[in-house]
Structure formats: C-alpha cells, structure tokens
Coordinates of C-alpha atoms and ligand atoms in Angstrom, one line a residue:
M1 CA -20.2 24.6 -0.2
K2 CA -16.6 24.2 -1.3
N3 CA -16.4 22.6 -4.8
K4 CA -12.7 21.7 -5.1
I5 CA -10.2 20.1 -2.8
T6 CA -6.8 18.5 -2.9
V7 CA -5.9 15.6 -0.7
S8 CA -2.7 13.6 -0.4
A9 CA -1.9 10.1 1.0
P10 CA 1.4 8.3 1.5
G11 CA 2.7 5.2 -0.2
K12 CA 3.6 2.1 1.9
L13 CA 6.3 -0.4 2.4
M14 CA 5.7 -3.8 3.9
L15 CA 8.2 -4.6 6.8
L16 CA 7.3 -8.1 7.7
G17 CA 4.3 -10.5 7.2
E18 CA 3.4 -10.3 3.5
H19 CA 1.4 -13.2 2.1
A20 CA 0.5 -14.5 5.5
V21 CA -1.5 -11.3 6.1
V22 CA -3.8 -12.3 3.2
Y23 CA -4.9 -15.3 5.4
D24 CA -5.8 -13.9 8.8
H25 CA -2.3 -13.3 10.1
P26 CA -0.7 -9.9 11.1
C27 CA 1.9 -7.8 9.3
L28 CA 3.9 -4.7 10.0
V29 CA 3.7 -1.9 7.4
T30 CA 5.2 1.7 7.3
A31 CA 4.0 4.7 5.4
V32 CA 6.6 6.3 3.1
D33 CA 7.2 10.0 2.3
Q34 CA 6.3 9.5 -1.4
R35 CA 2.8 10.8 -1.7
M36 CA -0.1 10.4 -4.1
K37 CA -2.2 13.6 -4.7
A38 CA -5.8 13.9 -5.9
T39 CA -7.6 17.1 -6.7
V40 CA -11.4 16.6 -6.8
T41 CA -13.8 19.1 -8.3
L42 CA -17.6 18.9 -8.2
L43 CA -18.9 19.7 -11.7
D44 CA -22.1 21.2 -13.0
S45 CA -22.1 18.8 -15.9
F46 CA -23.2 15.2 -15.3
D47 CA -19.9 13.6 -16.2
L48 CA -17.1 11.8 -14.6
E49 CA -13.7 13.1 -15.7
I50 CA -10.3 11.5 -14.8
E51 CA -6.9 12.8 -15.5
A52 CA -4.1 10.5 -14.2
P53 CA -1.2 11.1 -16.6
D54 CA 1.2 9.1 -14.3
V55 CA -0.8 6.0 -15.3
K56 CA -1.5 7.1 -18.8
V57 CA -5.1 8.2 -18.3
V58 CA -5.6 11.5 -20.2
G59 CA -8.9 13.1 -21.1
Y60 CA -11.1 10.2 -19.7
K61 CA -14.7 11.3 -19.6
K62 CA -18.0 9.4 -19.3
P63 CA -21.6 10.2 -18.2
M64 CA -22.1 9.6 -14.5
V65 CA -25.0 7.2 -15.2
E66 CA -22.4 4.9 -16.8
L67 CA -20.2 4.9 -13.8
S68 CA -18.3 1.6 -13.4
M69 CA -19.9 0.3 -16.7
G70 CA -18.1 -0.7 -19.9
D71 CA -14.3 -0.9 -20.4
I72 CA -12.4 1.1 -17.8
P73 CA -8.8 1.8 -18.6
K74 CA -6.5 0.1 -16.0
G75 CA -5.2 3.4 -14.6
A76 CA -8.7 4.7 -14.0
Q77 CA -10.2 1.6 -12.4
F78 CA -9.5 2.2 -8.7
V79 CA -10.6 5.9 -8.9
E80 CA -13.8 5.1 -10.7
I81 CA -14.8 2.2 -8.6
A82 CA -14.0 4.2 -5.5
V83 CA -16.4 6.9 -6.6
R84 CA -19.1 4.3 -7.3
N85 CA -18.6 2.7 -3.9
L86 CA -18.8 6.0 -2.1
L87 CA -21.9 7.1 -4.0
E88 CA -23.6 3.8 -3.4
S89 CA -22.9 4.0 0.3
D90 CA -25.8 5.2 2.5
S91 CA -24.4 8.7 3.0
G92 CA -23.4 9.0 -0.7
K93 CA -26.9 8.0 -1.9
T94 CA -28.6 10.7 0.2
R95 CA -26.4 13.4 -1.3
I96 CA -27.3 12.2 -4.9
M97 CA -31.0 12.3 -4.0
N98 CA -30.6 15.8 -2.6
G99 CA -29.2 16.8 -6.0
E100 CA -25.8 17.8 -4.5
I101 CA -23.8 15.7 -6.9
H102 CA -23.9 16.1 -10.6
G103 CA -20.5 15.4 -12.1
I104 CA -17.0 14.9 -10.7
R105 CA -13.6 15.7 -12.0
I106 CA -10.5 13.9 -10.5
E107 CA -6.9 14.7 -11.2
T108 CA -4.2 12.5 -9.7
S109 CA -0.4 12.9 -9.6
S110 CA 2.2 10.9 -7.8
E111 CA 5.6 11.7 -6.3
F112 CA 6.7 8.2 -7.0
S113 CA 6.7 5.9 -10.0
S114 CA 3.8 3.4 -10.0
L115 CA 6.5 0.8 -10.8
F116 CA 8.1 0.8 -7.3
G117 CA 5.2 -1.0 -5.6
F118 CA 4.5 1.7 -3.1
G119 CA 0.8 1.2 -3.6
S120 CA -0.2 4.1 -5.9
S121 CA -3.6 2.5 -6.6
S122 CA -4.6 2.2 -3.0
A123 CA -3.3 5.6 -2.1
S124 CA -5.3 7.2 -4.9
T125 CA -8.4 5.3 -3.9
V126 CA -8.0 6.6 -0.3
C127 CA -7.4 10.2 -1.6
V128 CA -10.6 10.1 -3.7
I129 CA -12.8 8.8 -0.9
K130 CA -11.3 11.3 1.6
A131 CA -11.7 14.2 -0.9
L132 CA -15.4 13.4 -1.6
S133 CA -16.1 12.9 2.1
E134 CA -14.8 16.4 2.8
L135 CA -16.4 18.0 -0.3
L136 CA -19.9 16.5 0.5
D137 CA -19.4 16.9 4.3
L138 CA -20.0 13.2 4.8
R139 CA -17.6 13.2 7.8
L140 CA -16.4 9.7 7.2
N141 CA -14.0 8.6 9.9
N142 CA -10.8 6.5 9.2
K143 CA -12.6 3.2 9.7
A144 CA -15.4 4.2 7.3
I145 CA -12.8 5.4 4.7
F146 CA -10.9 2.1 5.2
Q147 CA -14.1 0.0 4.5
L148 CA -14.9 1.8 1.3
A149 CA -11.3 1.8 0.0
Y150 CA -10.8 -1.9 1.0
Q151 CA -14.0 -2.9 -0.8
T152 CA -12.7 -1.0 -3.8
V153 CA -9.4 -3.0 -3.8
L154 CA -11.4 -6.3 -3.4
D155 CA -13.8 -5.3 -6.2
I156 CA -10.9 -4.9 -8.6
Q157 CA -8.2 -7.3 -7.4
G158 CA -10.4 -10.0 -5.8
K159 CA -7.8 -10.6 -3.1
G160 CA -5.7 -8.6 -0.7
S161 CA -5.3 -7.8 3.0
G162 CA -5.9 -4.1 2.9
F163 CA -2.6 -3.3 4.6
D164 CA -1.8 -0.7 1.8
V165 CA -5.1 1.1 2.3
A166 CA -4.6 1.2 6.0
A167 CA -1.0 2.7 5.6
A168 CA -2.4 5.4 3.2
I169 CA -5.1 6.4 5.7
Y170 CA -3.5 6.1 9.1
G171 CA 0.2 6.7 8.2
G172 CA 2.9 5.9 10.7
T173 CA 4.0 2.3 11.2
L174 CA 1.1 -0.2 11.8
Y175 CA 0.6 -3.6 13.2
F176 CA -2.2 -4.8 10.9
V177 CA -4.4 -7.8 10.6
T178 CA -6.3 -8.9 7.5
G179 CA -9.2 -6.7 6.4
G180 CA -8.4 -4.2 9.1
K181 CA -9.5 -6.5 12.0
V182 CA -6.7 -4.9 13.9
I183 CA -5.1 -1.5 12.9
E184 CA -2.6 -0.6 15.7
P185 CA -0.3 2.3 15.2
L186 CA 3.2 1.7 16.8
D187 CA 4.3 4.5 19.0
M188 CA 7.8 5.2 17.6
K189 CA 9.7 8.0 15.9
S190 CA 11.7 6.5 13.0
L191 CA 13.1 3.4 11.4
P192 CA 16.7 2.9 10.2
I193 CA 15.3 1.9 6.9
L194 CA 17.1 1.5 3.5
V195 CA 15.2 0.6 0.3
G196 CA 16.5 -0.8 -3.0
Y197 CA 14.4 -1.1 -6.1
S198 CA 14.9 -4.2 -8.3
G199 CA 13.9 -2.5 -11.5
I200 CA 11.2 -5.2 -12.1
K201 CA 7.5 -4.5 -11.7
A202 CA 5.8 -7.2 -9.7
D203 CA 2.2 -8.4 -10.2
T204 CA 0.8 -8.8 -6.8
V205 CA -2.3 -10.8 -7.9
I206 CA -0.2 -13.3 -9.9
L207 CA 2.1 -13.8 -6.9
I208 CA -0.8 -14.2 -4.4
N209 CA -2.3 -16.8 -6.8
Q210 CA 1.1 -18.6 -7.1
V211 CA 1.3 -18.9 -3.3
A212 CA -2.4 -20.0 -3.1
K213 CA -1.6 -22.8 -5.5
K214 CA 1.3 -24.0 -3.2
A215 CA -1.1 -23.7 -0.2
K216 CA -3.6 -25.9 -2.0
K217 CA -1.0 -28.6 -2.7
Y218 CA 0.6 -28.4 0.8
P219 CA -2.0 -26.9 3.0
D220 CA -0.5 -27.8 6.4
V221 CA 3.0 -26.9 5.3
V222 CA 2.0 -23.5 4.0
E223 CA -0.2 -22.8 7.0
G224 CA 2.8 -23.8 9.2
I225 CA 4.9 -21.2 7.4
Y226 CA 2.2 -18.5 7.9
G227 CA 2.2 -19.4 11.6
I228 CA 6.0 -18.9 11.9
I229 CA 5.7 -15.6 9.9
E230 CA 3.1 -14.5 12.5
Q231 CA 5.6 -15.3 15.3
L232 CA 8.2 -13.2 13.5
V233 CA 5.8 -10.3 13.2
E234 CA 4.9 -10.4 16.9
R235 CA 8.5 -10.4 17.9
A236 CA 9.5 -7.8 15.4
K237 CA 6.8 -5.5 16.7
V238 CA 8.3 -5.7 20.2
A239 CA 11.8 -5.3 18.8
I240 CA 10.8 -2.2 16.8
L241 CA 9.1 -0.6 19.8
E242 CA 12.3 -1.3 21.9
K243 CA 14.5 0.1 19.0
D244 CA 16.3 -3.3 19.1
W245 CA 17.3 -3.1 15.4
Q246 CA 19.6 -6.0 15.6
T247 CA 16.8 -8.3 16.6
A248 CA 14.4 -6.7 14.2
G249 CA 16.9 -7.3 11.4
E250 CA 17.5 -10.9 12.3
L251 CA 13.7 -11.4 12.2
M252 CA 13.6 -9.9 8.7
N253 CA 16.2 -12.3 7.6
L254 CA 14.2 -15.2 9.0
N255 CA 11.1 -13.8 7.2
Q256 CA 13.1 -13.7 3.9
G257 CA 13.9 -17.4 4.3
L258 CA 10.3 -18.2 4.6
L259 CA 9.4 -16.0 1.6
E260 CA 12.1 -17.9 -0.4
S261 CA 10.4 -21.1 0.7
L262 CA 7.0 -19.9 -0.6
G263 CA 8.8 -19.2 -3.9
V264 CA 8.3 -15.5 -4.2
S265 CA 11.9 -14.2 -4.2
T266 CA 13.9 -13.9 -7.3
D267 CA 17.7 -14.1 -8.1
K268 CA 17.8 -10.3 -8.4
L269 CA 16.1 -9.7 -5.0
S270 CA 18.3 -12.4 -3.3
Q271 CA 21.5 -10.8 -4.7
M272 CA 20.5 -7.4 -3.5
I273 CA 19.6 -8.8 -0.1
Y274 CA 22.9 -10.7 0.2
G275 CA 24.8 -7.5 -0.9
V276 CA 23.0 -5.5 1.8
R277 CA 23.7 -8.1 4.5
E278 CA 27.4 -8.2 3.5
G279 CA 27.5 -4.4 3.7
G280 CA 26.6 -4.7 7.4
A281 CA 22.8 -4.3 7.5
F282 CA 21.0 -5.6 10.7
G283 CA 18.8 -7.6 8.2
A284 CA 17.1 -7.4 4.9
K285 CA 14.2 -9.0 3.0
L286 CA 12.0 -8.4 0.0
S287 CA 9.0 -6.1 0.6
G288 CA 5.5 -6.9 -0.7
A289 CA 4.4 -9.7 -3.0
G290 CA 7.9 -10.5 -4.3
G291 CA 8.8 -11.3 -7.9
G292 CA 10.3 -7.8 -8.2
D293 CA 9.6 -4.3 -6.7
C294 CA 11.7 -3.5 -3.6
I295 CA 13.9 -4.9 -0.8
V296 CA 13.8 -3.3 2.6
A297 CA 16.7 -3.3 5.1
F298 CA 17.4 -2.0 8.6
S299 CA 20.9 -0.6 8.7
P300 CA 23.3 1.0 11.2
E301 CA 24.0 4.7 10.4
D302 CA 27.7 4.1 9.7
K303 CA 27.0 1.3 7.2
R304 CA 24.5 3.1 5.0
E305 CA 27.0 4.2 2.3
E306 CA 28.6 0.7 2.1
I307 CA 25.1 -0.8 1.8
K308 CA 24.0 1.6 -0.8
K309 CA 27.0 0.7 -2.9
N310 CA 26.2 -3.0 -2.6
I311 CA 22.6 -2.4 -3.7
E312 CA 23.9 -0.7 -6.9
K313 CA 26.6 -3.4 -7.4
A314 CA 23.8 -6.0 -7.4
G315 CA 22.0 -4.0 -10.1
G316 CA 19.4 -2.3 -7.8
Q317 CA 18.5 1.3 -7.4
V318 CA 18.7 3.0 -4.0
L319 CA 15.4 4.9 -3.2
D320 CA 15.9 7.7 -0.8
I321 CA 12.7 7.5 1.2
D322 CA 11.7 8.3 4.7
S323 CA 9.2 6.1 6.6
N324 CA 6.6 6.4 9.4
V325 CA 5.1 9.5 7.8
E326 CA 1.7 11.1 8.1
G327 CA -1.4 9.5 6.7
V328 CA -4.1 11.0 4.4
R329 CA -4.5 14.7 4.7
V330 CA -6.2 17.7 3.1
E331 CA -3.7 19.9 1.3
E332 CA -5.8 22.8 0.2
Ligands
LIG1 O1 3.0 -6.2 -3.8 P1 2.5 -5.3 -2.7 O2 3.6 -4.3 -2.3 O3 1.2 -4.7 -3.0 O4 2.3 -6.3 -1.4 C1 1.5 -7.3 -1.4 C2 1.4 -8.0 -0.1 C3 0.6 -9.2 0.0 O5 0.6 -9.6 1.3 C4 1.1 -10.3 -0.8 C5 -0.8 -8.9 -0.4 C6 -1.7 -8.1 0.5 O6 -2.7 -7.5 0.1 O7 -1.4 -8.2 1.8

C-alpha cells in the first residue's frame, strides 16, 4: 500500500449569490488557478503531525487518541477536524479497526495568500479528505468527499453554504444550492474575469451574523432581497452559458446593489467597483462575504488595462488569476 500522496485543490471566487446561498438559494462560483496542496503520509508512530507554514502552523504534533481534543491552533483546525470526520465515518472506522492507520502527517502549502479569501481552509480540507481516501483506498466519490468536507466546515464555522468546498472538489464553474442540494457544472470554456484585492481580510462568520441580525429585524425584507438575488443568479447562469457578458455584467451590478443594501460592502470595495465600471467593465461586484477580500468584474478584452489601472487608483491590487479550472486532483 502506498504511504504518501500529494493532492491539490483550487481556490474559489463567488460570482453571484453570496449570503442568499446560506439560506436555501442558489449561487454561481468559479474555481481559480491558485491551488492548495497537501502531502499526506501514513506514519508508523501513533501521532498526528501538521505542518502548515502558510498559516503559521509549524511542528504541530499530538497523539492520535487526542484527535480534535484540547486547544487546536486556528491554522490546523480544518485539517485536524477533517481527519477526525473521515476516521469516524463508516469506511474510516473499518480501516482503524483493521490496524491500517496509526499516525498521519500532513503538510500543506498554498499558491495564494490566505488573506485573499480564495477559500484556503476549505481547499485544504478537501485535499486532506481526498488524500486519505486515496491512501486508504476508500474510493470516496465527489459527493462523499463533499459531505465530509462540508461537515468539517459546519463543525468549525457553524454556518456556511458549502459553495467553496464544492468548487475545490468539482472545479469549473458551478451553479450551487445550499449544502450541495444542487451542484451543477456549467458547460463553458472561460470567463472574462478580472479580480481586485482590497487589502483587507474579511471575516466571513462575522458578516454572516451581521446579515442574520438584519434578517431577524426585517425578515420579509431580507427574504425578499434573497429572492431577487436568486432571480439574478438564474438569469446570470443563462447569460454565462450564452456568453452574453453584457447581461451577466449588468446582473452583477444589480447584485452589488443588493449586497450594499444588506450592508456588507465597504467604501474601499465600492470605490474599486466604481473605478472598474468607469474603466469600461461589463459589470462588477464584491465577491464573497464582503467587508474586504476581493471584487470580481467581467471585462471586454480591450478594456482590461484601463480597468486594472483603475483598480490600482482605488487602492486595490490586481490579482492575475484564471478561472474555471480543474477541481481536486492527485499530483503524485
Ligand atoms: O467570504 P467567502 O469568500 O468565504 O464567501 C462567503 C459567502 C457566503 O455566502 C457569505 C457564505 C457561504 O458559505 O456561502
């Protein structure tokens, strides 16, 4: 049996539908060519070892019997809980009983900064589950990997739609409904995407809670907003499939207006978005929970340079990324 494997999974970028997707509505998400990598080794010792220098986890080691107990450093939480969830699953338990698993060493590294909001935690969760599935010959399919990885996100964050986990597993560009009720890959080649980073790290859970507070005070209003966001997502899905970028961009602009009304945009994000639109983009909006992280735009080829300049003028950083890329895969 092989005892070492390296797996990689892409980061993600929300195109339309954030926040509404937490509450049983659809969203559109694309996988980006910034990948997370995990090398997993089965050990003879009975320890869990994690090296994740990108998130300041160095030399972390504990006995396997203490898995998921005690204080876990923030950067190690997703990986450790993913291991626990896999080993507690039916197929994982059998392998433990057969004595096939003693200890596990996990080394992760990322092609992107965890600050960008590309979903490094969910991508590393997916990598670890896929790697263990391969090493232990569990033959988990994408749906089974999704369930374990999504459970891991819920165990740690409490809330979340799982869209980031789906993008890391399936790759491409997905039409996705809460909890993986629908995961539909869109049959398309590329998106005319441009991404700007605001320089501010957003806290997804805080923003979800902020919106939940608003929904508690104005339930019918906020549910109405989610309903309109759903309509925008449905139309954008069609526009993207038809390569009608003008319409897709206009729908992004409408989506941004609704995110503003939910209170999750910031001055910086808005300035970047206005700059991008003035530069000739089809449309632009924040991407993800809001409060910081990135903006996403669709842009005509001949306007890209102008738009990039405007992102920088607004104090943002242009991120050169490609989208619609391959999902989780074994590297070696
Ligand atoms: O902040 P991000 O990039 O992880 O995006 C969060 C998107 C939300 O819809 C607010 C939450 C979710 O899990 O769907």
